[in-house]
Coordinates of C-alpha atoms and ligand atoms in Angstrom, one line a residue:
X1 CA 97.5 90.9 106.1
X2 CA 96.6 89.2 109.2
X3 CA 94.7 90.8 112.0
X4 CA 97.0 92.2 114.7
X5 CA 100.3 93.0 112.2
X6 CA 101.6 96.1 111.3
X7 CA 103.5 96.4 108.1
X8 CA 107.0 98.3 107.6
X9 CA 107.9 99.2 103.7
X10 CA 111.0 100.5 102.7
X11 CA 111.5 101.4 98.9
X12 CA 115.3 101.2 96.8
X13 CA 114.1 103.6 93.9
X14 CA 116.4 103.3 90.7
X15 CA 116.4 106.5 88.3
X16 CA 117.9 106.2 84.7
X17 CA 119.5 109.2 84.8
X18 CA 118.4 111.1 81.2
X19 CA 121.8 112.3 80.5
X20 CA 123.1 112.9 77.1
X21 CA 126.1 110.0 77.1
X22 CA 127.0 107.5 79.8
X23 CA 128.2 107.7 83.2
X24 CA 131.6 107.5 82.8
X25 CA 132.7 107.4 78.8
X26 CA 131.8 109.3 76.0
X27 CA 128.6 106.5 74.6
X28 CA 125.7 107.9 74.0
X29 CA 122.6 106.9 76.6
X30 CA 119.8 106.1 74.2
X31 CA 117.4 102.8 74.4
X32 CA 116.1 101.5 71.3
X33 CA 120.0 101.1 69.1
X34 CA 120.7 98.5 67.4
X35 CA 122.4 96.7 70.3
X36 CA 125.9 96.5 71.1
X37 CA 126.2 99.7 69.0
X38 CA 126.7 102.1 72.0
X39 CA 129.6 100.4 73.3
X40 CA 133.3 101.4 74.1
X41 CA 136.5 100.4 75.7
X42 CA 135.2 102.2 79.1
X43 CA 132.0 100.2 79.3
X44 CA 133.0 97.3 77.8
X45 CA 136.0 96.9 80.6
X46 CA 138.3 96.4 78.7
X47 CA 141.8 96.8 80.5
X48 CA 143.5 99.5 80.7
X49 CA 140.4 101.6 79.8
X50 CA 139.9 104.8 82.6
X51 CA 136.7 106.0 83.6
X52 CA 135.9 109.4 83.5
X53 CA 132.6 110.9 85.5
X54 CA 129.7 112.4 84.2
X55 CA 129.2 116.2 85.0
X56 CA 125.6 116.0 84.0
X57 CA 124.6 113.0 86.0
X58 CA 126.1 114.6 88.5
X59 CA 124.1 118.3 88.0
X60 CA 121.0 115.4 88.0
X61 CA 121.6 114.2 91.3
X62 CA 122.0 117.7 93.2
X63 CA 118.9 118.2 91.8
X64 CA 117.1 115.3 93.1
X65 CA 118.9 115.8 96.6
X66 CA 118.3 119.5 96.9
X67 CA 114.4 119.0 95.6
X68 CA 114.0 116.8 98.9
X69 CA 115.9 118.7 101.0
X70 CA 118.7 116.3 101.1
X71 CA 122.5 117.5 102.4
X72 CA 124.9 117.1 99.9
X73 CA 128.0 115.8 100.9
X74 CA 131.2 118.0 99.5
X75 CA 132.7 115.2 99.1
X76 CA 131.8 111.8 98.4
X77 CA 133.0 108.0 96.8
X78 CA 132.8 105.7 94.5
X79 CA 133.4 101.7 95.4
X80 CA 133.4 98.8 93.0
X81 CA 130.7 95.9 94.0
X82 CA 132.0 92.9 92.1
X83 CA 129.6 90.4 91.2
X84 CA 129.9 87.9 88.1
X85 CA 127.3 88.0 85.6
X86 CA 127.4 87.5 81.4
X87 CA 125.5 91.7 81.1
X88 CA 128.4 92.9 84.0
X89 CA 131.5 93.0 81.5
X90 CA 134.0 94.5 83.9
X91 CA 132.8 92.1 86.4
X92 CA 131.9 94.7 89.1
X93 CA 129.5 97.8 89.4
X94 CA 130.8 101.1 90.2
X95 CA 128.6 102.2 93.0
X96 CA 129.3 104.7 95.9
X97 CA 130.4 104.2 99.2
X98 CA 130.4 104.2 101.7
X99 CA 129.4 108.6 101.3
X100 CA 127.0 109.4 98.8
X101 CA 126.4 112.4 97.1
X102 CA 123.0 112.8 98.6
X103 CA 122.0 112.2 102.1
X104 CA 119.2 112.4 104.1
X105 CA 116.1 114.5 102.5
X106 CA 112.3 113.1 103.1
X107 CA 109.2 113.1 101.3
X108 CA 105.3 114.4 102.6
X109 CA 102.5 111.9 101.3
X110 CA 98.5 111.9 102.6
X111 CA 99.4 109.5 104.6
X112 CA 97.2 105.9 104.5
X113 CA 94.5 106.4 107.2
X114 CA 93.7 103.5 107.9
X115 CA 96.8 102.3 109.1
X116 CA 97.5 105.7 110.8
X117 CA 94.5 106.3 112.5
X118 CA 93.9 109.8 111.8
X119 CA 94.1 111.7 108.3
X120 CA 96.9 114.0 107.9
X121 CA 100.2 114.1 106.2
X122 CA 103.6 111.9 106.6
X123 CA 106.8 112.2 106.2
X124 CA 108.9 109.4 104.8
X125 CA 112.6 110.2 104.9
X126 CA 115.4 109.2 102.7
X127 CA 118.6 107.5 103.5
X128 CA 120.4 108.6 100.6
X129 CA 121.2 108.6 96.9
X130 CA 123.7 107.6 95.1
X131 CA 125.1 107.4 91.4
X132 CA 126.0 103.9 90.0
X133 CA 126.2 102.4 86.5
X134 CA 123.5 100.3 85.1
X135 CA 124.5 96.9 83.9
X136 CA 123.8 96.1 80.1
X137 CA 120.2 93.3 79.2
X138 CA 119.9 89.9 78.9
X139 CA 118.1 88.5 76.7
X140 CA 116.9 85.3 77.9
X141 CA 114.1 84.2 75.4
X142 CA 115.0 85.5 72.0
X143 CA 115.3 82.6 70.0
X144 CA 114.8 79.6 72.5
X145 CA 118.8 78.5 71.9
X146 CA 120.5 81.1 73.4
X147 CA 121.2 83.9 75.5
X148 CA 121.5 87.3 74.1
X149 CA 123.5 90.5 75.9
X150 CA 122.9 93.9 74.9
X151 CA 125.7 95.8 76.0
X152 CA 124.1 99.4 75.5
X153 CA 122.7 100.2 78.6
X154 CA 126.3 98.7 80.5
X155 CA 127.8 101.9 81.8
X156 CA 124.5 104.2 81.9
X157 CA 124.0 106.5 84.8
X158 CA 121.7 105.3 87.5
X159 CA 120.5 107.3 91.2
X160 CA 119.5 104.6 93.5
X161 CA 117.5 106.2 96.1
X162 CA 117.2 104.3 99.5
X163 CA 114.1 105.4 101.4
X164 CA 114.0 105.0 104.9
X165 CA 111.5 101.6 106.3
X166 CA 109.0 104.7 107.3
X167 CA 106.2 103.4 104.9
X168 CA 102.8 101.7 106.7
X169 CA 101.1 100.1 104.0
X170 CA 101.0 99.4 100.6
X171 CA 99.3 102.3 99.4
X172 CA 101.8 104.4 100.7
X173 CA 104.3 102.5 99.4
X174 CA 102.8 103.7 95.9
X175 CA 101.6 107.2 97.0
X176 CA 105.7 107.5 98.0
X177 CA 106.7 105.7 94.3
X178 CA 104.0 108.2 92.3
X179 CA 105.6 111.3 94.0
X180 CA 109.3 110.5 93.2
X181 CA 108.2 109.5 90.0
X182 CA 106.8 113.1 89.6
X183 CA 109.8 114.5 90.8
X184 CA 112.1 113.2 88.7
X185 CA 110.2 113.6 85.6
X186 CA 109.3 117.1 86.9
X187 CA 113.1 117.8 86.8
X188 CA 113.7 116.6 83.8
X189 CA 116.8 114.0 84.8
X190 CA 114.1 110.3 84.1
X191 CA 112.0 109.9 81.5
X192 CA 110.3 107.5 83.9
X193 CA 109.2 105.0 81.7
X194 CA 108.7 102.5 84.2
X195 CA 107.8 99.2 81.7
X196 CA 111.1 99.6 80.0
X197 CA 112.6 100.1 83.7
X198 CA 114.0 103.7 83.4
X199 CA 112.2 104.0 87.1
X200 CA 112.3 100.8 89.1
X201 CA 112.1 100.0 92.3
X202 CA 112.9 96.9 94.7
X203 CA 110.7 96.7 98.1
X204 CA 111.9 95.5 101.3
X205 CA 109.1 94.5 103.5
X206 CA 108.7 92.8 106.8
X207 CA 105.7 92.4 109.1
X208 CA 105.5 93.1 113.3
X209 CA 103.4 92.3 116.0
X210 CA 100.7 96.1 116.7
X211 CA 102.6 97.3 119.2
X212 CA 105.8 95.8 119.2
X213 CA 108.8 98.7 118.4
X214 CA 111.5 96.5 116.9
X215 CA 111.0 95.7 113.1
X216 CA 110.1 92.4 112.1
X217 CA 112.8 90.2 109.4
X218 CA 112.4 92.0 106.0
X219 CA 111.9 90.2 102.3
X220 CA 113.6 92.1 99.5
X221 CA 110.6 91.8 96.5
X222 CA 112.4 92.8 93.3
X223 CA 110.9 93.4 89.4
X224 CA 108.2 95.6 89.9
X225 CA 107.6 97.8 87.1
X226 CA 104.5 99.6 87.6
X227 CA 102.8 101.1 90.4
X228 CA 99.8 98.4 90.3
X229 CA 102.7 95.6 90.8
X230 CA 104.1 96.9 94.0
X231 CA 100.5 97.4 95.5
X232 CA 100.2 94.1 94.5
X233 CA 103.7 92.1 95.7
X234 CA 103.6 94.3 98.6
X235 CA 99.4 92.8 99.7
X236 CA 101.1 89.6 98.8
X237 CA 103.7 89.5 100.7
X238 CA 102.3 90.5 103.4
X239 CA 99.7 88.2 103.9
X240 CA 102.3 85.8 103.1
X241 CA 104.6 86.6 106.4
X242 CA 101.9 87.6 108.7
X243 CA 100.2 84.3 107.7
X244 CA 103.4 82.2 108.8
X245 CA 104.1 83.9 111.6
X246 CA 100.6 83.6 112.9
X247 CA 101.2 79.8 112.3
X248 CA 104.4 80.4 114.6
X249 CA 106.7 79.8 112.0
X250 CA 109.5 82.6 111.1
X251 CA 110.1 84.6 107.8
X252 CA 113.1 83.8 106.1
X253 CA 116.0 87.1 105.3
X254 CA 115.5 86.6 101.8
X255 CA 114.7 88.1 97.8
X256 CA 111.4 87.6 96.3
X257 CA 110.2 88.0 92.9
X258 CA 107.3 89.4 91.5
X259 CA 105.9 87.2 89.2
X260 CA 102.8 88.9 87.4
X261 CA 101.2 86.0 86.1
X262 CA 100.4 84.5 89.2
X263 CA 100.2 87.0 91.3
X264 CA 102.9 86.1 94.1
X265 CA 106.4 86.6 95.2
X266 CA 108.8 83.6 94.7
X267 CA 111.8 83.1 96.5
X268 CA 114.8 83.8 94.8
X269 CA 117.8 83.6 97.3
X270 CA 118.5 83.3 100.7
X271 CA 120.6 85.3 103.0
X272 CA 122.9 82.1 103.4
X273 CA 123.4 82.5 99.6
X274 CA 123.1 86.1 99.4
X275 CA 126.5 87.2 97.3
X276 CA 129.5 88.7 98.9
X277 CA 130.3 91.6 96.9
X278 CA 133.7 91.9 98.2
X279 CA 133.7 96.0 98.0
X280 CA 136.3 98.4 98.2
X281 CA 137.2 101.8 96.8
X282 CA 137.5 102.6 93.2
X283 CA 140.7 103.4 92.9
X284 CA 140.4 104.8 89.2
X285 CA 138.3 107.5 90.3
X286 CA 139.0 110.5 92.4
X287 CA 136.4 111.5 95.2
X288 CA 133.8 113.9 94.2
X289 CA 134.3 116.9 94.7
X290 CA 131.1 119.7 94.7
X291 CA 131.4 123.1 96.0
X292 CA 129.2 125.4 97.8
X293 CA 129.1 128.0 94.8
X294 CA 128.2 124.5 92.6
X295 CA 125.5 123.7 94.8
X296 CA 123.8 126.9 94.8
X297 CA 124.0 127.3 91.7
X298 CA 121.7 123.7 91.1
X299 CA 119.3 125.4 93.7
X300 CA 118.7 128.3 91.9
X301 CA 118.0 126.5 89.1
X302 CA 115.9 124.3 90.5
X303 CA 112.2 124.7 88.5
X304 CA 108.9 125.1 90.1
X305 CA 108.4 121.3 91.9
X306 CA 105.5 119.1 90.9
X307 CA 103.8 119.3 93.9
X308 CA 104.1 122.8 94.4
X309 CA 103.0 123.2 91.5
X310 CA 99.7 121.1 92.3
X311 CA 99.3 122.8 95.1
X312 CA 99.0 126.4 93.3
X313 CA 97.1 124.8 90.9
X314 CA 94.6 123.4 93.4
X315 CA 94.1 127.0 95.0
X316 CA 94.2 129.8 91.7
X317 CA 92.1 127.1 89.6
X318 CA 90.0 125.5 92.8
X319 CA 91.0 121.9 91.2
X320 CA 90.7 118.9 92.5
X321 CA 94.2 117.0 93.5
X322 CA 93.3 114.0 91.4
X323 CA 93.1 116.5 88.6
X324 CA 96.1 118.9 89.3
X325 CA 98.1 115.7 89.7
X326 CA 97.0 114.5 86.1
X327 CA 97.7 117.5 84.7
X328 CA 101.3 117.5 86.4
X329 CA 102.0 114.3 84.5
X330 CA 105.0 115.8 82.8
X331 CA 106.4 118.9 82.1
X332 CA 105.0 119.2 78.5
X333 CA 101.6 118.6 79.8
X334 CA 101.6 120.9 82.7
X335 CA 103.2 124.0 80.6
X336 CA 100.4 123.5 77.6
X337 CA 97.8 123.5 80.3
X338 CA 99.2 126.6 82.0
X339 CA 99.1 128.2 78.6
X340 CA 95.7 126.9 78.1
X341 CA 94.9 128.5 81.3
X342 CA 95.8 131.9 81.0
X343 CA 95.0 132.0 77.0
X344 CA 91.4 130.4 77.4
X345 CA 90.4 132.4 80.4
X346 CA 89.4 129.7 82.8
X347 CA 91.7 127.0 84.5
X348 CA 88.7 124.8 85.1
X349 CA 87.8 124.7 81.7
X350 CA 91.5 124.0 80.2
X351 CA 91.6 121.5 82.8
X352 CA 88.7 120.0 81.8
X353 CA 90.2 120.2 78.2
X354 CA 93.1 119.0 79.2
X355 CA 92.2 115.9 80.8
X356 CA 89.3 115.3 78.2
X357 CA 89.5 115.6 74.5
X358 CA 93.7 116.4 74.0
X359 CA 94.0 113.1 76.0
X360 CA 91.8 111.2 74.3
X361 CA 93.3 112.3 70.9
X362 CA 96.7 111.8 72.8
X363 CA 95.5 108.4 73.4
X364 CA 94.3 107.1 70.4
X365 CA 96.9 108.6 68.4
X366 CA 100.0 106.9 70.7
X367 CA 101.4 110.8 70.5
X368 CA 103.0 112.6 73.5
X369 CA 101.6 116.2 74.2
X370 CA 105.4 117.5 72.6
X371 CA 103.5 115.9 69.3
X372 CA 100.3 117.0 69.5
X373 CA 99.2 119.4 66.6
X374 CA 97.4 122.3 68.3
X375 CA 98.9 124.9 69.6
X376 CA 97.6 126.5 73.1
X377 CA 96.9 129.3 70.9
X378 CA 95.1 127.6 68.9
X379 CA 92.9 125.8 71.6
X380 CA 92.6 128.7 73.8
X381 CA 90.1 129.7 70.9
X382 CA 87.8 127.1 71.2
X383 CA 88.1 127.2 74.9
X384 CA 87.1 130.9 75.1
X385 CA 84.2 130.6 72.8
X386 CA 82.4 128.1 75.3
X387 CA 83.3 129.9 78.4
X388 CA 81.7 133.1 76.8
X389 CA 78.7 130.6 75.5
X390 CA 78.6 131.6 72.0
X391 CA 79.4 127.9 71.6
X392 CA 77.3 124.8 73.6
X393 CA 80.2 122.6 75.0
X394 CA 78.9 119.6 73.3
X395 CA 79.1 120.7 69.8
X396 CA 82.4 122.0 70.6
X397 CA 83.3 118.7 71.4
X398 CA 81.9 116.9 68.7
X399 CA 82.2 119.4 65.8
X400 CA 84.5 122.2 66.4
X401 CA 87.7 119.8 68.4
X402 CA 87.6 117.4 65.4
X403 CA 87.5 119.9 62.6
X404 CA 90.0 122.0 64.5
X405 CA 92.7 118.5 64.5
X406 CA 91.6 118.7 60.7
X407 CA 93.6 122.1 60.3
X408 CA 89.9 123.5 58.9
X409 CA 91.4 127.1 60.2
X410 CA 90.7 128.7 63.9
X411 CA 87.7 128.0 66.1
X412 CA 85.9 131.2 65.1
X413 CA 86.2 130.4 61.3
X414 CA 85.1 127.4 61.7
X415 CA 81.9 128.0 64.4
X416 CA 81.3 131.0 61.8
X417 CA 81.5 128.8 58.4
X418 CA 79.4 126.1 59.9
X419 CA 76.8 128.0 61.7
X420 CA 77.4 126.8 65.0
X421 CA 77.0 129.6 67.2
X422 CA 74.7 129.2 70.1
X423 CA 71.2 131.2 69.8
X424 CA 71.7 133.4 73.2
X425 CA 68.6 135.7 72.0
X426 CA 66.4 135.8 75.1
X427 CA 63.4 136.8 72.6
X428 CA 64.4 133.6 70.1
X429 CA 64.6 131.2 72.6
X430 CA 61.2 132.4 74.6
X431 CA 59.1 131.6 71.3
X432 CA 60.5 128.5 70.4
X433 CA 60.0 127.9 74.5
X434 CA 55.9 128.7 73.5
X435 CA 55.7 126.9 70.6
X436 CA 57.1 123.5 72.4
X437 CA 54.7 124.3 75.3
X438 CA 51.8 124.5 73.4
X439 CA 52.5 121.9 71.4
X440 CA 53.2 119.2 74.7
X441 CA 49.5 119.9 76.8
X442 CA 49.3 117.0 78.8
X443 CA 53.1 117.0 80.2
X444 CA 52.3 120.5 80.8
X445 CA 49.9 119.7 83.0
X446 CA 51.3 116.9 84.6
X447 CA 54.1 119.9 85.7
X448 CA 51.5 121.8 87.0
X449 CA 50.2 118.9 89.0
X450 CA 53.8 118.3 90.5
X451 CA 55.2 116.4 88.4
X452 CA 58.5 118.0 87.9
X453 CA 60.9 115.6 86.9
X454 CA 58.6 116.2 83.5
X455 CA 60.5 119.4 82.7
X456 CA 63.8 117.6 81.7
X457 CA 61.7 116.0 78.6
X458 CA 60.5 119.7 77.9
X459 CA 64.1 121.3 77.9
X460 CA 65.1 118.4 75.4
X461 CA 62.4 119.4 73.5
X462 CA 63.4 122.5 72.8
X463 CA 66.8 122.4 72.4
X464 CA 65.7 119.9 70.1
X465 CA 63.9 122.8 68.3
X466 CA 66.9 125.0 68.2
X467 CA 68.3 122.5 66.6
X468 CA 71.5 122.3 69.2
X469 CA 72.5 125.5 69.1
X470 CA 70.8 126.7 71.9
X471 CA 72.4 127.4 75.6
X472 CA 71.0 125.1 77.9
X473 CA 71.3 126.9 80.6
X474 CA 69.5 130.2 78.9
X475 CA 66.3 127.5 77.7
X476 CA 66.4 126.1 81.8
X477 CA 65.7 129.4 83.1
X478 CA 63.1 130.4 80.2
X479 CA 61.4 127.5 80.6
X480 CA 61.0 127.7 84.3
X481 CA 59.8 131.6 84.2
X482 CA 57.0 130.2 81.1
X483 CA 56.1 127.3 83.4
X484 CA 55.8 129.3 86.0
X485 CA 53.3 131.9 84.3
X486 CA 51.1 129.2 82.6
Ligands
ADP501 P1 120.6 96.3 101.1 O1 121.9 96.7 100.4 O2 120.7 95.0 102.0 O3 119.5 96.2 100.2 P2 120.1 98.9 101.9 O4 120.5 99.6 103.1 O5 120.6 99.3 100.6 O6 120.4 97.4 102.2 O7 118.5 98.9 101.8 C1 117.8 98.7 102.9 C2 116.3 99.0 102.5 O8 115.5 98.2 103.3 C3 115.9 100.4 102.8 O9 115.1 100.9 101.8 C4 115.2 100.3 104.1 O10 114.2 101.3 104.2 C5 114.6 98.9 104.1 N1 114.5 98.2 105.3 C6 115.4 98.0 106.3 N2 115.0 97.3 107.3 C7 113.7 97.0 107.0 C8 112.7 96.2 107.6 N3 112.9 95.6 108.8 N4 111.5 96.1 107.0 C9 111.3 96.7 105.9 N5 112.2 97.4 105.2 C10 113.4 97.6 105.8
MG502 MG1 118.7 96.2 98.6
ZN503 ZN1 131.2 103.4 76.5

């Protein structure tokens, strides 16, 4: 961006909703059917078919609203926003409007500091959520004759959530899109899977003079489907308007797209040609209807959020946030880790187990922690064997991990059947200590004589000596104490 611009950012988030069937028929919500297979009368608008609203989606929502302190509205509506396209078979959406369920709410981020000036935490707020339906997938470039429509996402619940234009810079932009992502995934209602768009987002974005209070005219950058992309679209873009204004030209009201490959936005359509969806009430739905009692029941049943739990993790553990954040990444991971914690002894060593070898293996295999064939039980033993140094971490690592993944029985069978323990005999480890010295005069003396960086080659020697099995830290301070004496 230009010199002398400031940028505004507001983010429309779209949630899949991970409900069980679709958002208002009986289909089931599942990606990866054969397609058209998930289909009925209801999302196929056919006439005469009546939809009937999802409880669950509905439980999801509350949970998003209440989890960033949103109001909930008692009562709320749904509208129909027609539009023709081949994947829209009834030939509108049902959306709400013009009350959603959720309103209001906000979310903390770091904040970007160098477009805030001073380091310190935000608050972006939210407009408000609502439920729609998601429209079924065209397929565009299947066989190069035709296009394809796969009517089995048509009718699946979605929670659009409108975030107010509070966002400074691009890097908040994906700061704000990481820690809804979290959320949502924390709660269990996306599985966030952001290539095959269960979590998508549009940005609007538009560029004003440092200073100057009213908000500039905003581009709408749709398909961006990772956190990179936006980042990306959103640098683009505004370089892009702050270059043509600086040129004294004006930016256009208009929708961009991302496109990837070549790194820019592209203008799709204009406000002139914007569509007119022509909305008004859905008149085969009742307004929804929530209760007090219904939504304190979704608050107490709200689970430990992400970030709290980061935050807890960052103080009983003394993690870093980077780290805590990883091991937040779902709600699979973070329980296995907690169990790994409190089995293993340490939560800076599960962590660092966590975020080493089990994803690596997670990795390479393509598996999901739900898959991954060691219980915390399991791990916890090889994890307490280093932290009470019986066991070097490498050879752990290298020896123990793999043969463990092998099923060769626990850690301790496998350390005892092998031979692995470490040697933490003082006495042992002092003579193999004067053996190496006496063998290795002249660096000897070259320690003596200052040299110090010397005495790394000496430690190497003798774990060397011990064959591996010796704690490093034991032959360190030996070492020093012999040196010291000669
Ligand atoms: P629309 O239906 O036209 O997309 P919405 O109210 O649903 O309108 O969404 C507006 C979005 O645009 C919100 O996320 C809001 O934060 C953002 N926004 C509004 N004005 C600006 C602006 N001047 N610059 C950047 N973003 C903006
Ligand atoms: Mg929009
Ligand atoms: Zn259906």
């Amino acid at each position: 961006m230009k010199p002398g611009y400031e940028a505004v950012i507001g983010l429309e988030v779209h949630v899949q909703l991970r409900t069980r069937t679709k958002m208002f028929c009986a289909c089931q919500n599942l990606t990866g059917a054969i397609p058209n297979s998930l289909t009925c009368p209801v999302c196929l608008g056919l006439p005469g078919a009546l939809p009937a609203l999802n409880a669950e989606a509905v439980r999801m929502a509350l949970a998003l609203g209440l989890a960033v302190g949103a109001k909930i509205q008692p009562e709320s509506t749904f509208y129909r926003k027609q539009y023709f396209y081949p994947d829209l078979p009834k030939g509108y959406q049902i959306t709400q409007g013009p009350v959603a369920l959720v309103e209001g709410g906000h979310v903390d981020l770091p904040g970007d500091p160098r477009v805030r000036g001073a380091e310190g935490p935000v608050r972006v707020r939210i407009e408000r959520a609502h439920l729609e339906e998601d429209a079924g997938k065209s397929h565009h470039d299947l066989d190069g004759k035709a296009s394809h429509v796969d009517l089995n996402r048509a009718g699946v619940p979605l929670l659009e959530i409108v975030g107010s234009p509070d966002l400074r810079s691009p890097q908040e932009a994906s700061d704000y899109l990481k820690i809804l992502h979290r959320l949502v995934v924390g709660l269990g209602i996306c599985d966030g899977n952001m290539e095959e768009g269960s979590f998508r987002c549009d940005a609007n974005v538009s560029v004003r003079r440092s200073g100057v209070v009213d908000f500039g005219t905003r581009v709408e950058v749709k398909n961006l489907n990772s956190f990179r992309f936006v980042r990306q679209a959103l640098d683009h873009e505004l370089e892009r308007q702050s270059a043509l204004l600086e040129q004294g030209g004006t930016v256009l009201m208009e929708t961009r797209g991302w496109d990837a490959a070549s790194g820019e936005t592209r203008g799709q359509r204009t406000k002139e040609a914007a569509m007119d969806y022509r909305y008004f009430p859905e008149p085969d739905l009742p307004p929804l209807r929530v209760d007090p009692a219904e939504i304190e029941a979704a608050r107490r049943a709200l689970p430990e959020l992400p970030d709290q739990r980061i935050l807890r993790w960052r103080e009983a553990y003394g993690l870093g946030q980077d780290e805590a954040q990883a091991l937040a990444q779902s709600p699979a991971f973070a329980t296995y880790f907690e169990a790994l914690a409190h089995l293993g002894g340490s939560g800076r060593g599960a962590a660092a187990w966590m975020l080493g070898e089990v994803s690596r293996t997670l990795n390479e295999r393509g598996m999901g922690i739900e898959a991954f064939p060691l219980s915390p039980e399991a791990l916890a033993g090889l994890v307490r064997l280093v932290e009470a140094r019986t066991l070097g971490f490498g050879t752990a690592k290298d020896q123990v991990f793999p043969a463990l993944l092998a099923g060769e029985g626990t850690a301790e069978a496998i350390v005892a059947r092998r031979g692995l323990a470490q040697v933490n005999d003082r006495a042992a480890v002092e003579a193999l200590v004067d053996q190496v010295l006496a063998a290795n005069p002249a660096p000897v003396a070259q320690i003596r004589s200052g040299k110090e960086s010397l005495k790394g080659f000496l430690v190497g020697q003798v774990l060397k000596a011990g064959q591996g099995r010796l704690d490093a830290k034991l032959v360190n301070e030996v070492l020093s104490e012999a040196l010291a004496k000669v």
